[in-house]
Amino acid sequence: MDSGQDKLTAGDGGLRAAVVVNPVKVADLEEFRRTVDGALTAAGWPEPTWYETTVEDPGRGQTEEAVRAGAEVVFACGGDGTVMACVTALAGTDVALAVLPQGTGNLLAANLGLSNDLAAGLAVAVERGKRRLDVGAVEEQCFAVMAGMGFDAQMLDSTSETTKKRIGWPAYVVGAAKHLRDRPMRVSIRIDDQPPVRRRARSVLVANVGRLQGGVRLLTDAEPDDGWLDVAVLTPRTLRHWLAMGWALARRRGSVPRMEVFRARTVEITSNRAQPRQLDGDLIEPGRVLRAEIRPQSLWLCVPRPEQHPDLAVDAESAAERGERLIEEARRE
């Protein structure tokens, strides 16, 4: 596989592209590479340069190397960790991110309506629909969708890779069920420069975009480029509370019980004890504090339609159809 050392060269009308792939997430890497290379060639793009992630570097270093080599678009191929590493490297640059999800339940892909649809991801990139999005920053890492402390990270930690591969995103429901009756955490939440508010919460989510796994819209008002983070504090205490919350989210009518929402440019959540934490569906080190800030208009993202629509998944289904035609055209050549 290419080491990525050679300078990328532009073709007629196409963009210089790099592919950052987690080889563990791809069942047949050579076939995957042939499909991607063929589709981009059929679209008039030059052959992309390929970079493989490693255990030591899940994609940030490879993406930074691709940017130095002149890439105009970076395809992130892997799970949540791969995509988050690419987001972190590309935030603040003019290089666009395109998502080719290969893991199960990728959060950013879910918000793009892409699921694990390779054809749709390719079509979205070659059609050059882009939007400049905000990102959130936690310490030295960036997230495009949401960060969280408490129940949401516990759920991720309790969901096995085997179950995810077998049944897909519903595996997270299995992981969630293990923690429904856990005790809440005592948190202090400071929104910007306001006095802290104190709650007994099961989870605190800091969202840039509002869709969860399975297409559920947790935060209907969260927009990816409005310069704000939406902070959701979940306070269910009984199984009945969880069921009421789930029913309200499924119907999306009116307010959601046991959920309080704030808006912030900077938020600091402090718990009475160390808690599991996650960024864009990828677990980070547990801790007592989660501090996030918004970085407005930091990331160019390839999207199904570039118009200013609050839902990034607009046009995803028709993009998938166009992508299938592109792949078929590449196979005939």
Short mmCIF file of C-alpha atoms in Angstrom, two decimals:
data_model
loop_
_atom_site.label_atom_id
_atom_site.label_comp_id
_atom_site.label_asym_id
_atom_site.label_seq_id
_atom_site.Cartn_x
_atom_site.Cartn_y
_atom_site.Cartn_z
CA MET A 1 0.00 0.00 0.00
CA ASP A 2 1.08 3.54 -0.76
CA SER A 3 3.00 5.16 2.05
CA GLY A 4 1.59 8.57 1.12
CA GLN A 5 5.02 10.12 0.67
CA ASP A 6 4.58 11.07 -3.01
CA LYS A 7 3.14 14.46 -3.83
CA LEU A 8 -0.51 14.23 -4.87
CA THR A 9 -1.21 15.44 -8.39
CA ALA A 10 -4.49 16.84 -9.70
CA GLY A 11 -6.22 15.43 -12.77
CA ASP A 12 -8.47 17.23 -15.22
CA GLY A 13 -11.44 18.50 -13.28
CA GLY A 14 -10.92 16.20 -10.33
CA LEU A 15 -9.73 16.93 -6.82
CA ARG A 16 -6.58 15.59 -5.23
CA ALA A 17 -7.78 13.04 -2.71
CA ALA A 18 -6.38 10.93 0.09
CA VAL A 19 -8.00 7.95 1.78
CA VAL A 20 -7.35 7.33 5.48
CA VAL A 21 -8.53 3.80 6.18
CA ASN A 22 -8.66 1.61 9.26
CA PRO A 23 -7.75 -1.78 7.77
CA VAL A 24 -9.33 -3.64 10.69
CA LYS A 25 -12.77 -2.27 9.76
CA VAL A 26 -12.66 -3.35 6.11
CA ALA A 27 -13.40 -7.01 5.31
CA ASP A 28 -11.61 -7.02 1.92
CA LEU A 29 -9.25 -4.07 1.72
CA GLU A 30 -8.03 -4.72 -1.83
CA GLU A 31 -11.58 -4.99 -3.20
CA PHE A 32 -12.54 -1.87 -1.26
CA ARG A 33 -9.58 -0.02 -2.73
CA ARG A 34 -10.43 -1.12 -6.27
CA THR A 35 -14.01 0.12 -5.84
CA VAL A 36 -12.98 3.52 -4.49
CA ASP A 37 -10.18 4.02 -7.04
CA GLY A 38 -12.46 2.94 -9.89
CA ALA A 39 -15.32 5.22 -8.88
CA LEU A 40 -13.06 8.25 -8.52
CA THR A 41 -11.41 7.54 -11.88
CA ALA A 42 -14.84 7.23 -13.52
CA ALA A 43 -15.71 10.63 -12.05
CA GLY A 44 -12.57 12.17 -13.59
CA TRP A 45 -10.56 12.37 -10.38
CA PRO A 46 -6.88 11.39 -10.10
CA GLU A 47 -6.06 8.21 -8.23
CA PRO A 48 -6.09 8.92 -4.49
CA THR A 49 -3.21 8.33 -2.12
CA TRP A 50 -3.95 5.75 0.58
CA TYR A 51 -2.93 5.82 4.24
CA GLU A 52 -3.57 3.09 6.79
CA THR A 53 -4.25 3.87 10.42
CA THR A 54 -2.44 2.07 13.22
CA VAL A 55 -3.13 1.29 16.87
CA GLU A 56 -0.71 4.05 17.82
CA ASP A 57 -2.22 6.60 15.40
CA PRO A 58 -5.92 6.16 14.55
CA GLY A 59 -5.76 8.68 11.71
CA ARG A 60 -4.71 12.14 12.84
CA GLY A 61 -1.07 11.86 11.76
CA GLN A 62 -1.98 10.27 8.44
CA THR A 63 -4.50 13.03 7.72
CA GLU A 64 -1.99 15.74 8.58
CA GLU A 65 0.49 14.08 6.22
CA ALA A 66 -2.15 14.03 3.46
CA VAL A 67 -2.80 17.75 3.95
CA ARG A 68 0.93 18.48 3.69
CA ALA A 69 1.04 16.44 0.48
CA GLY A 70 -1.62 18.64 -1.09
CA ALA A 71 -4.84 16.71 -0.62
CA GLU A 72 -8.02 18.70 -1.25
CA VAL A 73 -10.37 16.01 0.06
CA VAL A 74 -9.67 13.37 2.71
CA PHE A 75 -11.87 10.27 2.81
CA ALA A 76 -12.22 8.85 6.33
CA CYS A 77 -12.85 5.10 6.11
CA GLY A 78 -13.43 3.41 9.43
CA GLY A 79 -15.37 3.71 12.66
CA ASP A 80 -16.01 6.64 14.94
CA GLY A 81 -12.39 6.79 16.12
CA THR A 82 -11.03 7.11 12.58
CA VAL A 83 -13.51 9.81 11.64
CA MET A 84 -12.87 11.78 14.83
CA ALA A 85 -9.10 11.66 14.23
CA CYS A 86 -9.62 13.02 10.72
CA VAL A 87 -11.97 15.76 12.00
CA THR A 88 -9.34 16.82 14.54
CA ALA A 89 -6.64 17.04 11.87
CA LEU A 90 -8.80 18.89 9.31
CA ALA A 91 -10.47 21.42 11.62
CA GLY A 92 -9.15 24.87 10.78
CA THR A 93 -7.92 23.88 7.30
CA ASP A 94 -9.49 24.30 3.84
CA VAL A 95 -9.31 20.55 3.14
CA ALA A 96 -12.70 18.84 3.03
CA LEU A 97 -13.66 15.66 4.88
CA ALA A 98 -15.67 12.94 3.13
CA VAL A 99 -16.98 10.00 5.18
CA LEU A 100 -16.90 6.41 3.92
CA PRO A 101 -18.09 4.65 7.09
CA GLN A 102 -16.86 1.12 7.63
CA GLY A 103 -17.48 0.72 11.36
CA THR A 104 -20.87 0.01 12.93
CA GLY A 105 -23.05 2.94 13.93
CA ASN A 106 -20.78 5.78 12.87
CA LEU A 107 -22.31 8.93 14.37
CA LEU A 108 -21.25 11.46 11.74
CA ALA A 109 -22.32 9.13 8.93
CA ALA A 110 -25.69 8.68 10.63
CA ASN A 111 -26.18 12.45 10.60
CA LEU A 112 -25.29 12.50 6.90
CA GLY A 113 -27.82 9.73 6.22
CA LEU A 114 -25.03 7.53 4.84
CA SER A 115 -25.13 4.53 7.20
CA ASN A 116 -22.49 2.16 5.76
CA ASP A 117 -23.36 3.02 2.16
CA LEU A 118 -20.10 3.22 0.23
CA ALA A 119 -21.81 4.30 -2.99
CA ALA A 120 -23.56 7.23 -1.33
CA GLY A 121 -20.37 8.39 0.35
CA LEU A 122 -18.51 8.39 -2.95
CA ALA A 123 -21.30 10.23 -4.78
CA VAL A 124 -21.48 12.90 -2.08
CA ALA A 125 -17.76 13.58 -2.46
CA VAL A 126 -17.52 13.66 -6.26
CA GLU A 127 -20.57 15.90 -6.55
CA ARG A 128 -18.65 18.42 -4.42
CA GLY A 129 -21.51 19.44 -2.16
CA LYS A 130 -19.78 21.00 0.85
CA ARG A 131 -20.73 22.84 3.99
CA ARG A 132 -18.52 24.58 6.51
CA LEU A 133 -19.46 23.24 9.93
CA ASP A 134 -18.72 24.11 13.50
CA VAL A 135 -16.81 21.58 15.56
CA GLY A 136 -16.57 21.08 19.29
CA ALA A 137 -13.21 20.79 21.01
CA VAL A 138 -12.39 18.77 24.13
CA GLU A 139 -8.77 19.12 25.19
CA GLU A 140 -6.72 18.35 22.05
CA GLN A 141 -9.50 16.50 20.19
CA CYS A 142 -12.39 17.73 18.06
CA PHE A 143 -15.85 16.30 17.54
CA ALA A 144 -18.38 17.00 14.81
CA VAL A 145 -21.51 15.46 16.35
CA MET A 146 -21.48 15.23 20.14
CA ALA A 147 -19.50 14.61 23.29
CA GLY A 148 -20.93 13.01 26.38
CA MET A 149 -20.36 11.99 29.97
CA GLY A 150 -22.21 9.29 31.88
CA PHE A 151 -24.83 6.89 30.55
CA ASP A 152 -24.12 7.40 26.84
CA ALA A 153 -20.45 6.49 27.29
CA GLN A 154 -21.38 3.58 29.59
CA MET A 155 -23.61 2.26 26.82
CA LEU A 156 -20.77 2.42 24.31
CA ASP A 157 -18.41 0.71 26.73
CA SER A 158 -20.90 -2.14 27.30
CA THR A 159 -21.60 -2.81 23.62
CA SER A 160 -19.43 -5.56 22.23
CA GLU A 161 -17.87 -5.36 18.78
CA THR A 162 -19.18 -8.87 18.04
CA THR A 163 -22.77 -7.86 18.73
CA LYS A 164 -22.40 -4.68 16.66
CA LYS A 165 -21.12 -6.66 13.68
CA ARG A 166 -23.96 -9.15 14.02
CA ILE A 167 -26.99 -6.86 14.46
CA GLY A 168 -25.74 -3.32 13.75
CA TRP A 169 -26.81 -0.22 15.69
CA PRO A 170 -29.53 -2.06 17.77
CA ALA A 171 -26.58 -3.56 19.65
CA TYR A 172 -26.39 -0.25 21.50
CA VAL A 173 -29.84 -0.94 22.95
CA VAL A 174 -28.43 -4.12 24.47
CA GLY A 175 -25.55 -2.16 25.98
CA ALA A 176 -27.92 0.53 27.27
CA ALA A 177 -30.14 -1.99 29.04
CA LYS A 178 -27.26 -2.96 31.32
CA HIS A 179 -27.11 0.52 32.83
CA LEU A 180 -30.71 1.74 33.03
CA ARG A 181 -30.82 1.31 36.80
CA ASP A 182 -27.38 2.70 37.62
CA ARG A 183 -27.24 5.55 40.12
CA PRO A 184 -27.10 9.09 38.77
CA MET A 185 -24.06 11.31 38.97
CA ARG A 186 -24.02 14.64 40.74
CA VAL A 187 -22.85 17.25 38.25
CA SER A 188 -22.10 20.94 38.21
CA ILE A 189 -22.63 22.48 34.76
CA ARG A 190 -21.16 25.86 33.94
CA ILE A 191 -22.52 27.44 30.76
CA ASP A 192 -20.17 30.16 29.46
CA ASP A 193 -19.72 32.71 32.27
CA GLN A 194 -22.99 31.97 34.04
CA PRO A 195 -23.20 30.59 37.58
CA PRO A 196 -23.06 26.76 37.59
CA VAL A 197 -26.25 24.72 37.76
CA ARG A 198 -26.30 21.48 39.74
CA ARG A 199 -28.20 18.37 38.74
CA ARG A 200 -28.48 14.67 39.49
CA ALA A 201 -28.08 13.40 35.94
CA ARG A 202 -27.63 10.11 34.17
CA SER A 203 -25.98 11.69 31.17
CA VAL A 204 -24.88 15.09 29.89
CA LEU A 205 -24.52 15.42 26.13
CA VAL A 206 -22.83 18.31 24.35
CA ALA A 207 -24.10 18.34 20.78
CA ASN A 208 -23.20 20.11 17.58
CA VAL A 209 -25.65 17.97 15.58
CA GLY A 210 -28.75 16.33 17.03
CA ARG A 211 -29.11 12.82 15.54
CA LEU A 212 -28.22 9.63 17.47
CA GLN A 213 -27.79 6.05 16.31
CA GLY A 214 -30.73 4.64 14.38
CA GLY A 215 -31.67 8.07 13.05
CA VAL A 216 -33.22 9.30 16.33
CA ARG A 217 -33.21 13.11 16.59
CA LEU A 218 -32.31 13.90 20.19
CA LEU A 219 -32.05 17.66 19.67
CA THR A 220 -34.29 19.03 16.95
CA ASP A 221 -32.91 22.56 17.26
CA ALA A 222 -29.23 21.62 17.04
CA GLU A 223 -27.75 22.98 13.83
CA PRO A 224 -24.22 22.20 12.69
CA ASP A 225 -23.22 25.75 11.75
CA ASP A 226 -25.02 28.09 14.14
CA GLY A 227 -22.03 28.79 16.40
CA TRP A 228 -23.60 27.08 19.42
CA LEU A 229 -23.34 23.81 21.32
CA ASP A 230 -26.59 22.31 22.59
CA VAL A 231 -26.21 20.80 26.06
CA ALA A 232 -28.75 18.09 26.98
CA VAL A 233 -29.01 17.03 30.61
CA LEU A 234 -30.83 13.70 31.00
CA THR A 235 -32.31 13.01 34.43
CA PRO A 236 -34.38 9.78 34.29
CA ARG A 237 -34.45 7.85 37.56
CA THR A 238 -36.80 4.94 36.90
CA LEU A 239 -37.56 2.56 34.06
CA ARG A 240 -40.81 4.45 33.52
CA HIS A 241 -38.83 7.66 33.05
CA TRP A 242 -36.63 5.97 30.43
CA LEU A 243 -39.68 4.64 28.57
CA ALA A 244 -41.36 8.06 28.59
CA MET A 245 -38.20 9.67 27.27
CA GLY A 246 -37.80 7.06 24.55
CA TRP A 247 -41.43 7.41 23.47
CA ALA A 248 -41.14 11.20 23.28
CA LEU A 249 -37.95 10.98 21.21
CA ALA A 250 -39.55 8.49 18.83
CA ARG A 251 -42.62 10.74 18.33
CA ARG A 252 -40.72 14.07 18.43
CA ARG A 253 -43.77 16.02 19.50
CA GLY A 254 -43.37 18.69 22.14
CA SER A 255 -40.83 18.56 24.92
CA VAL A 256 -38.96 15.45 26.04
CA PRO A 257 -39.54 14.56 29.70
CA ARG A 258 -36.50 14.34 31.94
CA MET A 259 -34.37 16.26 29.42
CA GLU A 260 -33.22 19.84 30.00
CA VAL A 261 -31.47 21.73 27.20
CA PHE A 262 -29.03 24.65 27.39
CA ARG A 263 -27.05 26.46 24.69
CA ALA A 264 -23.40 27.33 25.13
CA ARG A 265 -20.23 28.40 23.43
CA THR A 266 -18.23 26.87 26.26
CA VAL A 267 -19.48 24.31 28.78
CA GLU A 268 -17.73 22.64 31.69
CA ILE A 269 -19.32 19.60 33.33
CA THR A 270 -17.86 18.45 36.62
CA SER A 271 -19.00 15.20 38.26
CA ASN A 272 -18.65 14.04 41.85
CA ARG A 273 -16.78 10.97 40.62
CA ALA A 274 -14.89 9.84 37.52
CA GLN A 275 -17.24 9.03 34.64
CA PRO A 276 -16.89 7.34 31.25
CA ARG A 277 -16.66 9.93 28.47
CA GLN A 278 -17.04 9.82 24.70
CA LEU A 279 -16.48 11.99 21.63
CA ASP A 280 -18.51 11.23 18.49
CA GLY A 281 -19.21 7.70 19.68
CA ASP A 282 -15.57 6.91 20.51
CA LEU A 283 -14.58 6.37 24.14
CA ILE A 284 -11.90 8.60 25.65
CA GLU A 285 -10.31 8.36 29.08
CA PRO A 286 -12.79 8.50 31.99
CA GLY A 287 -12.65 11.65 34.08
CA ARG A 288 -14.51 13.94 36.46
CA VAL A 289 -14.54 16.91 34.07
CA LEU A 290 -15.68 17.35 30.49
CA ARG A 291 -14.96 20.81 29.09
CA ALA A 292 -16.04 21.58 25.53
CA GLU A 293 -15.94 24.72 23.42
CA ILE A 294 -17.29 25.57 20.00
CA ARG A 295 -14.98 26.32 17.10
CA PRO A 296 -17.27 28.02 14.59
CA GLN A 297 -17.04 27.28 10.86
CA SER A 298 -13.96 25.11 11.31
CA LEU A 299 -14.58 22.08 9.09
CA TRP A 300 -15.42 21.65 5.42
CA LEU A 301 -17.62 18.55 5.19
CA CYS A 302 -18.83 16.80 2.04
CA VAL A 303 -22.61 16.57 2.40
CA PRO A 304 -25.46 15.23 0.21
CA ARG A 305 -26.68 18.78 -0.44
CA PRO A 306 -24.76 21.97 0.35
CA GLU A 307 -27.73 24.24 1.08
CA GLN A 308 -28.15 25.60 4.59
CA HIS A 309 -30.54 22.95 5.85
CA PRO A 310 -30.54 21.88 9.52
CA ASP A 311 -30.60 18.21 8.50
CA LEU A 312 -27.31 17.11 6.92
CA ALA A 313 -28.98 13.97 5.53
CA VAL A 314 -31.07 15.82 2.95
CA ASP A 315 -30.73 14.09 -0.48
CA ALA A 316 -28.82 11.08 0.95
CA GLU A 317 -31.09 8.46 -0.66
CA SER A 318 -30.82 9.88 -4.17
CA ALA A 319 -27.06 10.30 -3.65
CA ALA A 320 -26.87 6.57 -2.95
CA GLU A 321 -28.63 5.83 -6.26
CA ARG A 322 -26.24 8.09 -8.15
CA GLY A 323 -23.30 6.45 -6.38
CA GLU A 324 -24.42 2.98 -7.43
CA ARG A 325 -24.51 4.15 -11.04
CA LEU A 326 -21.01 5.58 -10.66
CA ILE A 327 -19.64 2.28 -9.31
CA GLU A 328 -21.33 0.31 -12.08
CA GLU A 329 -19.85 2.64 -14.67
CA ALA A 330 -16.40 2.11 -13.14
CA ARG A 331 -16.79 -1.68 -13.29
CA ARG A 332 -17.70 -1.57 -16.97
CA GLU A 333 -14.55 0.35 -17.88
#
